[in-house]
Coordinates of C-alpha atoms in Angstrom, one line a residue:
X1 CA -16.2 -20.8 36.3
X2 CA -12.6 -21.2 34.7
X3 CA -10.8 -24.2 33.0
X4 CA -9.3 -24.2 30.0
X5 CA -8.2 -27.9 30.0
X6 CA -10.4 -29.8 28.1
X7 CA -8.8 -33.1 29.4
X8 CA -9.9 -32.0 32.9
X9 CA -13.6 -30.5 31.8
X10 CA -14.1 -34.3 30.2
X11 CA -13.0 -35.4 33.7
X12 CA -16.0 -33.3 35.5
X13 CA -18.2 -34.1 32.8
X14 CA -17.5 -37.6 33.2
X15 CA -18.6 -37.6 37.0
X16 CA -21.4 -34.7 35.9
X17 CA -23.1 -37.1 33.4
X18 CA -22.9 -40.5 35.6
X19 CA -24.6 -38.3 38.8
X20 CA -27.2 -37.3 36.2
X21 CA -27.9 -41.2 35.4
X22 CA -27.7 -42.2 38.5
X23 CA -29.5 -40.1 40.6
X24 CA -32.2 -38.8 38.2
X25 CA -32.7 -42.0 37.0
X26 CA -31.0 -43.8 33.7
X27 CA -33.5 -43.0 31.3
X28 CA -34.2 -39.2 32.6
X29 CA -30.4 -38.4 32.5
X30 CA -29.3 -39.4 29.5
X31 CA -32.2 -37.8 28.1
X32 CA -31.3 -34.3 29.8
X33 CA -28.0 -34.7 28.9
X34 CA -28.3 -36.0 25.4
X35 CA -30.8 -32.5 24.8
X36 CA -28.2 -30.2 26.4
X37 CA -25.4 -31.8 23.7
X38 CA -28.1 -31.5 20.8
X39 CA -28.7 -27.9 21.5
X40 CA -25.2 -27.5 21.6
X41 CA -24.1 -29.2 18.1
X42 CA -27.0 -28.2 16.7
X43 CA -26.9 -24.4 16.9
X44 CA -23.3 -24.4 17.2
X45 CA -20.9 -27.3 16.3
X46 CA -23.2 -27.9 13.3
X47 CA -22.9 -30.8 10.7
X48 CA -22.9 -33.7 13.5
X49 CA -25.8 -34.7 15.9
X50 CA -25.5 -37.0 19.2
X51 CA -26.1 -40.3 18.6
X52 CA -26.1 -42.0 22.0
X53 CA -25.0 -41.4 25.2
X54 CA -24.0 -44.1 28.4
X55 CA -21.5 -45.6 30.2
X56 CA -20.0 -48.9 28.0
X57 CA -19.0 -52.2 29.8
X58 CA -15.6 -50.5 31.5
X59 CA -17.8 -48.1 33.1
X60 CA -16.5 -45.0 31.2
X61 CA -18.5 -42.3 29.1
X62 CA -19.0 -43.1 25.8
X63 CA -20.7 -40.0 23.6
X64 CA -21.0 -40.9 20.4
X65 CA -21.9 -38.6 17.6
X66 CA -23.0 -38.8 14.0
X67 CA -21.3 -36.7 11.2
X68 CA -24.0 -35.6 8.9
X69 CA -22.3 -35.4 5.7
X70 CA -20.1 -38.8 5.9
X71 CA -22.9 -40.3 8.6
X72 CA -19.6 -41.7 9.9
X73 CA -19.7 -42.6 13.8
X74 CA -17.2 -40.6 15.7
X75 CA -16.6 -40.3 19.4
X76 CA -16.5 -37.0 21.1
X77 CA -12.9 -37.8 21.8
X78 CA -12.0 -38.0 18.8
X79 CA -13.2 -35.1 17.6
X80 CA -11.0 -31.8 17.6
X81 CA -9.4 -30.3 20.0
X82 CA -11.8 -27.4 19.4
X83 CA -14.7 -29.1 19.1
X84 CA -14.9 -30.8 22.2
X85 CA -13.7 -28.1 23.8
X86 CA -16.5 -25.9 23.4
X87 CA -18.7 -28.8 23.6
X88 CA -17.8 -29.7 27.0
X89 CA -17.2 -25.9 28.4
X90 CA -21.1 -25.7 27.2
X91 CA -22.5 -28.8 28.7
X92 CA -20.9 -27.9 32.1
X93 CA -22.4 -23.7 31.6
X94 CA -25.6 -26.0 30.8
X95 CA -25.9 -28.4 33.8
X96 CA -23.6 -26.8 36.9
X97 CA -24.0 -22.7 36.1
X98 CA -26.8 -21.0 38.5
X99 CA -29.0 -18.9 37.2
X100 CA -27.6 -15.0 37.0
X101 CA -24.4 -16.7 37.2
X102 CA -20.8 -15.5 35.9
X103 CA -19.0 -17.4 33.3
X104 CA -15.4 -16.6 32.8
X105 CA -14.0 -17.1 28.9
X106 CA -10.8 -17.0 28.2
X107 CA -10.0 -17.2 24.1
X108 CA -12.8 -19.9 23.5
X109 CA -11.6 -19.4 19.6
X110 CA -8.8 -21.4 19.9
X111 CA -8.5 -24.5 17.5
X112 CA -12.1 -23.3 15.9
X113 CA -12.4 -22.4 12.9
X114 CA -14.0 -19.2 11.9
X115 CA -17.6 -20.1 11.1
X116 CA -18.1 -21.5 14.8
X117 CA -16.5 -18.6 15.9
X118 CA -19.0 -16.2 14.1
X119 CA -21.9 -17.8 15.5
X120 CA -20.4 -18.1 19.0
X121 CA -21.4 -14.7 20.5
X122 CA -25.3 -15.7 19.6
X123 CA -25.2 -18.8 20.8
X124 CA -23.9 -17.7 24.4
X125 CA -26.4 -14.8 24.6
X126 CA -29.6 -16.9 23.3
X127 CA -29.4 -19.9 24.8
X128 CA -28.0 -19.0 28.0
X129 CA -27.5 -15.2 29.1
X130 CA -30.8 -14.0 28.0
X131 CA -33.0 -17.0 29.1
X132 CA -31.3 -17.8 32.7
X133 CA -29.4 -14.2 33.3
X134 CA -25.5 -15.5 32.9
X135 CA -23.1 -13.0 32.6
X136 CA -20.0 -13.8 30.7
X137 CA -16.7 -12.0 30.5
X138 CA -14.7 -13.4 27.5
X139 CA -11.1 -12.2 26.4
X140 CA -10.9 -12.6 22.6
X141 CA -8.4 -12.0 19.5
X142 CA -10.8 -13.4 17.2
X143 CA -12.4 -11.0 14.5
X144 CA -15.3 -13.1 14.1
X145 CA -16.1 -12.1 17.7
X146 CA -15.6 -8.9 18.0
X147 CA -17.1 -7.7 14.7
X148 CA -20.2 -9.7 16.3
X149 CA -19.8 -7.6 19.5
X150 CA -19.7 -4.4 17.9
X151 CA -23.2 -4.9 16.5
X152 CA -25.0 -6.2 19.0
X153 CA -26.9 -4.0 21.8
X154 CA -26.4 -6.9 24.5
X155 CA -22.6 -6.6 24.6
X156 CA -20.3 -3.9 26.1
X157 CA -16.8 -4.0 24.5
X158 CA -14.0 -3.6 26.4
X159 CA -10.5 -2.6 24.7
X160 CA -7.7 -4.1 27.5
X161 CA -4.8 -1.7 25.6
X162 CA -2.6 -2.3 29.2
X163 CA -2.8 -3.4 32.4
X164 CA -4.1 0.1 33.8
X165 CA -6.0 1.2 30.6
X166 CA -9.2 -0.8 29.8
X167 CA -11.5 1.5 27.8
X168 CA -15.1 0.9 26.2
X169 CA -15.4 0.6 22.5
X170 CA -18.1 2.6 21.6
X171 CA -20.6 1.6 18.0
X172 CA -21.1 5.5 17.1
X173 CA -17.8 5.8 16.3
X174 CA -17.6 2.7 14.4
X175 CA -20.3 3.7 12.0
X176 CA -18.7 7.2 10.7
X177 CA -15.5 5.6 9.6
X178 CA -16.2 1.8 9.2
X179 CA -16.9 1.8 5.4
X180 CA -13.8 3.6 5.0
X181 CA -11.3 1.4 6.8
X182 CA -13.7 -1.8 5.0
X183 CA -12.4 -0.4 1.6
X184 CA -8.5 -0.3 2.7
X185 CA -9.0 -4.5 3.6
X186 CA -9.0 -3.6 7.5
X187 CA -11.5 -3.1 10.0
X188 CA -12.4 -1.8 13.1
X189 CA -11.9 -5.3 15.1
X190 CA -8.2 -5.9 13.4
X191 CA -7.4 -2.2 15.2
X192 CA -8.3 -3.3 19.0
X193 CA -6.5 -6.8 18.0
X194 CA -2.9 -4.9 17.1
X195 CA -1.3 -2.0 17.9
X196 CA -2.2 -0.7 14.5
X197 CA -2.8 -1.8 10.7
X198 CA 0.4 -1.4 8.0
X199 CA -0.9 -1.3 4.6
X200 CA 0.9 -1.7 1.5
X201 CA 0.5 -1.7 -1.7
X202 CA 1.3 -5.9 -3.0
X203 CA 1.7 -9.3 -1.4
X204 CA 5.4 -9.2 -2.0
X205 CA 5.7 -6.1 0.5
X206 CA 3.4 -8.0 2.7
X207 CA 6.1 -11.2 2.4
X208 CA 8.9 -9.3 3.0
X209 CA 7.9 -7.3 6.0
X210 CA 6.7 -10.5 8.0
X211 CA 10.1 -12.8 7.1
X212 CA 12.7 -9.4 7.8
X213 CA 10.6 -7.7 10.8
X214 CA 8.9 -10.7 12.5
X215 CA 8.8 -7.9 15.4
X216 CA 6.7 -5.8 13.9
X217 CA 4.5 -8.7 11.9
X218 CA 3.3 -9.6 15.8
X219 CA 2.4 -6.0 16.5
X220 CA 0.8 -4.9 13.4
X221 CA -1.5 -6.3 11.1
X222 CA 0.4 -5.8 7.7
X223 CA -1.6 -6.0 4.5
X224 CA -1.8 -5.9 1.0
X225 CA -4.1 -3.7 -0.7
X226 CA -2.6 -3.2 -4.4
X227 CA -2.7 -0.3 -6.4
X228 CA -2.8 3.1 -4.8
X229 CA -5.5 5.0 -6.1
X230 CA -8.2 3.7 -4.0
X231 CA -6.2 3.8 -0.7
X232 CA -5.1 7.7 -1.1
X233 CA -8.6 8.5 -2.0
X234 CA -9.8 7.0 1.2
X235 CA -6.8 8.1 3.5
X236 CA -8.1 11.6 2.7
X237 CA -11.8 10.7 3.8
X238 CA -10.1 9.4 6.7
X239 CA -8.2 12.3 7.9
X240 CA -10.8 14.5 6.8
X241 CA -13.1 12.5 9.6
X242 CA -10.2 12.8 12.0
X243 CA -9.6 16.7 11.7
X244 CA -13.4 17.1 12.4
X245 CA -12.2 15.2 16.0
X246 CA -13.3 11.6 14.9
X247 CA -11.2 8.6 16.8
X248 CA -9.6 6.9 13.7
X249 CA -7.6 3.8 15.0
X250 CA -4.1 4.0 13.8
X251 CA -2.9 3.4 10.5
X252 CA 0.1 3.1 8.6
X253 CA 0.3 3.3 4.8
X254 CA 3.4 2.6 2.8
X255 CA 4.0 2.9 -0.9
X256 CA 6.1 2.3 -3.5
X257 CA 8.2 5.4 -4.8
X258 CA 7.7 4.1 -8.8
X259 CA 7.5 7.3 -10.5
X260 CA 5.5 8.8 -8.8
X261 CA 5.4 10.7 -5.5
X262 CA 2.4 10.6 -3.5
X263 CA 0.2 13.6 -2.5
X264 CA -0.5 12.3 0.6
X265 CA 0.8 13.7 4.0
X266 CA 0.7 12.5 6.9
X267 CA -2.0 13.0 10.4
X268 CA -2.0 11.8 14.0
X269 CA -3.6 8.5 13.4
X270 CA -3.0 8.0 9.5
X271 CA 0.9 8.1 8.7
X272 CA 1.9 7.8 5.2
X273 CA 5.8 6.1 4.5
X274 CA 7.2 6.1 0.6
X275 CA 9.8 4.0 0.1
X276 CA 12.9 6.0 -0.7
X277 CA 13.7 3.7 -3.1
X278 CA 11.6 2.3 -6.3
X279 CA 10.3 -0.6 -4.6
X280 CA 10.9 -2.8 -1.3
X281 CA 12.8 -5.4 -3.8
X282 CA 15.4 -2.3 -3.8
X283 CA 16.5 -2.9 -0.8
X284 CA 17.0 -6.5 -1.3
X285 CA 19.2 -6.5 -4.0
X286 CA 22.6 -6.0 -1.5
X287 CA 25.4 -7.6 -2.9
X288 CA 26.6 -9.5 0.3
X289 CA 23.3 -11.0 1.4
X290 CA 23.1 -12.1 -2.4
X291 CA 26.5 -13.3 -2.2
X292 CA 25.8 -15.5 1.2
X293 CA 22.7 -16.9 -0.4
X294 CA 24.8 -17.9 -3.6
X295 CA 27.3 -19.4 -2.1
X296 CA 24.7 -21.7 -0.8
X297 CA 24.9 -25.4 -2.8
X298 CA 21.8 -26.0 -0.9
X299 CA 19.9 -22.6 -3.3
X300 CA 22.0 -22.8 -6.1
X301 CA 23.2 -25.5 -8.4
X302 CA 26.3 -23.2 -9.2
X303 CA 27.3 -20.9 -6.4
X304 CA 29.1 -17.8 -7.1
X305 CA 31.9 -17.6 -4.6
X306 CA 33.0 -13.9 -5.1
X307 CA 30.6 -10.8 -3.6
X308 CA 31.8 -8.3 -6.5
X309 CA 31.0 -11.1 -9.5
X310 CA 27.7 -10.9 -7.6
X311 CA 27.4 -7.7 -7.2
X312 CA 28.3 -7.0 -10.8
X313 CA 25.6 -9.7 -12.2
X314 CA 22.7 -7.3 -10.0
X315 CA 24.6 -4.3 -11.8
X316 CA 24.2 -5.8 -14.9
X317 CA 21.1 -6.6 -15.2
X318 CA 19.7 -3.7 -14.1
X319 CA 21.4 -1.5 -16.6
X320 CA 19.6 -3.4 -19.1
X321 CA 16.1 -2.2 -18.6
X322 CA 17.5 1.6 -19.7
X323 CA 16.4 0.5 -23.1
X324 CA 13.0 0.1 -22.5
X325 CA 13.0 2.9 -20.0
X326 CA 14.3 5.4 -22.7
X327 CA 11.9 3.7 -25.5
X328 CA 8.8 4.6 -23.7
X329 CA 10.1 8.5 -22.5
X330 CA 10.8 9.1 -26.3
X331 CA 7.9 7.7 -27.9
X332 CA 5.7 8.9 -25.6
X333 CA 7.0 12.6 -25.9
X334 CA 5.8 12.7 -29.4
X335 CA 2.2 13.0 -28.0
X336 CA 0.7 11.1 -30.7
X337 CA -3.1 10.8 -29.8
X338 CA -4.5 7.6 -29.6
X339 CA -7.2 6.4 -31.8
X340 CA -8.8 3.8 -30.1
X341 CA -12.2 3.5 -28.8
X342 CA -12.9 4.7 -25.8
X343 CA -15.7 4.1 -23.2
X344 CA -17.5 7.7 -23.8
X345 CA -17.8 7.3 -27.4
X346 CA -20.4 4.6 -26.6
X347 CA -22.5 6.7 -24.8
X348 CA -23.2 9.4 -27.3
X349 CA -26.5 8.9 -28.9
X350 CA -27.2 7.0 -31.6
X351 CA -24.8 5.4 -33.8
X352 CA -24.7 8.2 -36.0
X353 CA -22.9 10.5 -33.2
X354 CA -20.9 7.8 -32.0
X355 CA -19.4 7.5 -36.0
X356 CA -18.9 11.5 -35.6
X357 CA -17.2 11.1 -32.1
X358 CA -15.0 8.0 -33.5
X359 CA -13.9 9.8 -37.0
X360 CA -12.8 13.1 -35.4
X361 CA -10.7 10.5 -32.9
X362 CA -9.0 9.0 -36.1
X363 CA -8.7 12.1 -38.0
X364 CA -7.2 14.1 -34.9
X365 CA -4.6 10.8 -34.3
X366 CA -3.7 10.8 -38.3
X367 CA -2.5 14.7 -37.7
X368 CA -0.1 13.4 -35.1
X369 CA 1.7 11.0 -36.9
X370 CA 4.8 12.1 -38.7
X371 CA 5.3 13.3 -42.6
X372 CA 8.8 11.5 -43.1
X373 CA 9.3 7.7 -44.1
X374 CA 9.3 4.8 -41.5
X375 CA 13.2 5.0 -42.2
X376 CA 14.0 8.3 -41.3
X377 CA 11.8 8.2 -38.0
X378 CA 13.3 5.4 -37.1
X379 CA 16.7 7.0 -37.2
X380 CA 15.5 9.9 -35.2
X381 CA 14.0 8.0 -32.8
X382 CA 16.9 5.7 -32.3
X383 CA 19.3 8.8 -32.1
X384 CA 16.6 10.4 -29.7
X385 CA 17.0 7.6 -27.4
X386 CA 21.0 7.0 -27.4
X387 CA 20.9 10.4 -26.3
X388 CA 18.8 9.8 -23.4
X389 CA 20.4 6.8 -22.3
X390 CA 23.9 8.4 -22.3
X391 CA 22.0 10.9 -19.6
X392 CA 20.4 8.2 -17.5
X393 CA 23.6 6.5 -17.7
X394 CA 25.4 8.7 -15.5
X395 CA 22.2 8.8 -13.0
X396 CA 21.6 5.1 -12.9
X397 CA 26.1 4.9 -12.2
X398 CA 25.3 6.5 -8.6
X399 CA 21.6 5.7 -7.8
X400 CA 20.9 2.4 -9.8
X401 CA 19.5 0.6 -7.0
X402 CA 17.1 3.3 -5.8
X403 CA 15.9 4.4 -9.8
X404 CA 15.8 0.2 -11.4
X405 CA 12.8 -1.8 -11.2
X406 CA 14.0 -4.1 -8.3
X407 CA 11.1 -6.3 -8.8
X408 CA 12.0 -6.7 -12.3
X409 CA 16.1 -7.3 -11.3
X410 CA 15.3 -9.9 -8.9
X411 CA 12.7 -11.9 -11.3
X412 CA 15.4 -11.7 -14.6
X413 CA 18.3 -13.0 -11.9
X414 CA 16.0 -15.5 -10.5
X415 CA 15.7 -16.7 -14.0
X416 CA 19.1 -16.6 -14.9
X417 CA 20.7 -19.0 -12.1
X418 CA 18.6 -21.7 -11.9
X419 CA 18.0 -22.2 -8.7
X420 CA 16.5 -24.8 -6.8
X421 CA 14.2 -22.7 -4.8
X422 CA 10.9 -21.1 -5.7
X423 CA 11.0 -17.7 -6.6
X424 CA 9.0 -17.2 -3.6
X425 CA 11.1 -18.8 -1.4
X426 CA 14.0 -17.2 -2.9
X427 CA 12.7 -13.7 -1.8
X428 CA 11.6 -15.0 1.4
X429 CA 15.5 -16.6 2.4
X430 CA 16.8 -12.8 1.2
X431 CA 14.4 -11.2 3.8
X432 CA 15.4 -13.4 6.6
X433 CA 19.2 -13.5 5.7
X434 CA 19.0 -9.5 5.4
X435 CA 17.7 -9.8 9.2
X436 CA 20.0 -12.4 10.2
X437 CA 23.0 -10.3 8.7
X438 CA 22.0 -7.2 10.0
X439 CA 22.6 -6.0 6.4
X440 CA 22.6 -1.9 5.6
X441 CA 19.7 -2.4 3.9
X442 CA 17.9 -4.0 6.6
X443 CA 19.0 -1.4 8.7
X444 CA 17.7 1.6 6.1
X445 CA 14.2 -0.4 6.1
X446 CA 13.9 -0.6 9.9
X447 CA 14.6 2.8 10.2
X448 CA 12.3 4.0 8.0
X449 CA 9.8 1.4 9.6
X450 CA 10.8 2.9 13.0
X451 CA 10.6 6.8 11.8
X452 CA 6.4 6.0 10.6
X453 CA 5.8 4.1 13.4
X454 CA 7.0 6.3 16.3
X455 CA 6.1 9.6 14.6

């Protein structure tokens, strides 16, 4: 059985239900009926409970039903697209479906929300496949479902990856590298739903991506999983599975350049991309997508007509963060060692060793600090870090964009103009005008997107 109109299952139900009244008698069918819909909305669509069910004085169905928590009356017309659906496709599996029959499901998910969804696999195989022998074939996308078949003895799992390739999905592999993939935010269900899982390392990335490559945002599941410590510690748990001839679905792991290259390398099935450039704002700092979007009366109360004044303003601003930058290189070349407590000393003994532990801290920071007034270090450190800057200066003249904190750029020139957008939507309208423009920088991203993807 196949219909995925709920318009025309009400229809069939409609003529179902009245033969059940009349030829099995009033009283009898309604009461079969009404059981069939209180199994059903009471193991699955719970929170509402049939109230009545007949035929009103224009001779059509009326199936009324209760919402618990409001104890509102609603009619099962009324209720969600969703809702009825899978009431109705269940009522007819119910009353018209012989027994060691085949149901066909074709993405029974749609318009329900998730909870329904994770109790939809049990429901099927309890109340129907196991007690009267129904097979059903289902086509999914929904996580809920799958993660449900992968646990459960009764269900074979099929992955359809094209029209000549259908293979099973077998739970032994699952279980060596499940916790793993769990800890980068992705699971073994989200790989058979895309062509592969992009993670990266903040929301912003995650934004950006899925308003400049809608393309790729429909292939890939692209997610944000913060800082990078815990993801290259688990890559390499990953690949060490995989070089012992584990199947690891694929995935693709970008980071932020920062300061900081990482270690990682890439395998088959785990790819590893690092922006060649600070951060993904660095590509999104392009004078003439900024210049289209400033021009805009509709983003900004005062639009900036010419591309160098905007270009210039970007410059500008970046320059200023080589203060700070050369600040924190100089200061923190002194090595001065840092006196505070730390979570070790607390585990030490008694008090008495933990005074020891915290006075030889002190004593060893007090030798660090320099023997010359607060005047004269001051000088030296100033001098230290004019010195510094002048070198970074003529770096930063040919490689600003790639070596400033883009997110940083984009936040302080945000903040300067006033504009009459969020700052969210801000970033969002340069991602899709970078698209829309076919900007260089769009073009640099996608190829890089294009070189870890088809490698």
């Amino acid at each position: 059985m196949h219909n995925s109109q709920p318009q025309l299952k009400y229809h069939r139900l409609k003529n179902l239900i009245i033969n059940a009244l009349v030829f099995e008698g009033a009283a009898n069918g309604a009461g079969t009926v009404k059981n069939e819909f209180e199994t059903i909305f009471s193991k699955l669509l719970k929170g509402r409970r049939i109230e009545s069910i007949g035929v009103n004085g224009l001779g059509l169905l009326s199936v009324m039903t209760r919402e618990m928590a409001t104890d509102r009356l609603i009619e099962l017309d009324s209720l969600s697209s969703g809702e009825k659906n899978i009431a109705l496709t269940f009522l007819i599996v119910a009353k018209s479906l012989a027994e060691h029959g085949i149901a066909l499901f074709d993405e029974p998910e749609l318009h329900l929300n998730p909870a329904v969804s994770r109790d939809l696999l049990d429901f099927m195989l309890n109340q129907y496949s196991k007690p009267r022998g129904i097979q059903f074939l289902m086509c999914s996308h929904s996580a809920e479902i799958l993660s449900g078949a992968f646990s459960n003895d009764e269900c074979a799992l099929l992955h359809l990856k094209s029209p000549t390739d259908i293979t099973r999905v077998g739970r032994a592999a699952r279980h060596e590298y499940a916790e793993a993939l769990n800890r980068l935010g992705t699971s073994v269900s989200e790989s058979l739903l895309y062509q592969g899982t992009i993670l990266v390392e903040g929301s912003s990335d995650v934004s950006f991506l899925e308003s400049a490559f809608p393309d790729y945002a429909r292939r890939f599941k692209i997610k944000d999983r913060g800082g990078r410590r815990e993801i290259e510690k688990t890559i390499e748990e990953l690949q060490s599975l995989e070089a012992k001839g584990q199947k690891v679905p694929p995935i693709y792991i970008i980071f932020d350049r920062d300061e900081e290259i990482t270690s990682l390398t890439s395998s088959n099935a785990v790819r590893v991309l690092q922006w060649k450039r600070r951060s993904i704002e660095n590509y999104m700092m392009g004078g003439d997508v900024l210049s289209d979007i400033l021009r805009d009366e509709d983003i900004t109360k005062s639009p900036i007509e010419s591309a160098g004044e905007v270009d210039n303003l970007v410059r500008e601003i970046a320059f200023e963060q080589l203060d700070g930058i050369v600040a924190r290189e100089i200061y923190n070349s002194y090595n001065f060692k840092n006196s505070s407590l730390q979570k070790d000393d607390l585990v030490k003994g008694d008090l008495s060793e933990m005074a020891d532990s915290l006075c030889i801290r002190w004593t060893e920071a007090k030798a660090t600090l320099p023997q010359i007034s607060a005047e004269v270090w001051k000088q030296d450190f100033v001098a230290a870090c004019d010195r510094r800057k002048d070198e970074l200066r003529l770096q930063w003249e040919a490689k600003w964009r790639e070596l400033c904190d883009g997110k940083k750029v984009l936040f302080d020139l945000y903040r300067r103009l006033h504009l009459k957008r969020s700052e969210a939507s801000f970033h969002d309208i340069i991602a899709r005008r970078m698209r829309d423009l076919g900007s260089d920088d769009w073009t640099i991203v996608r190829g890089q997107l294009e070189e870890l993807i088809q490698s």
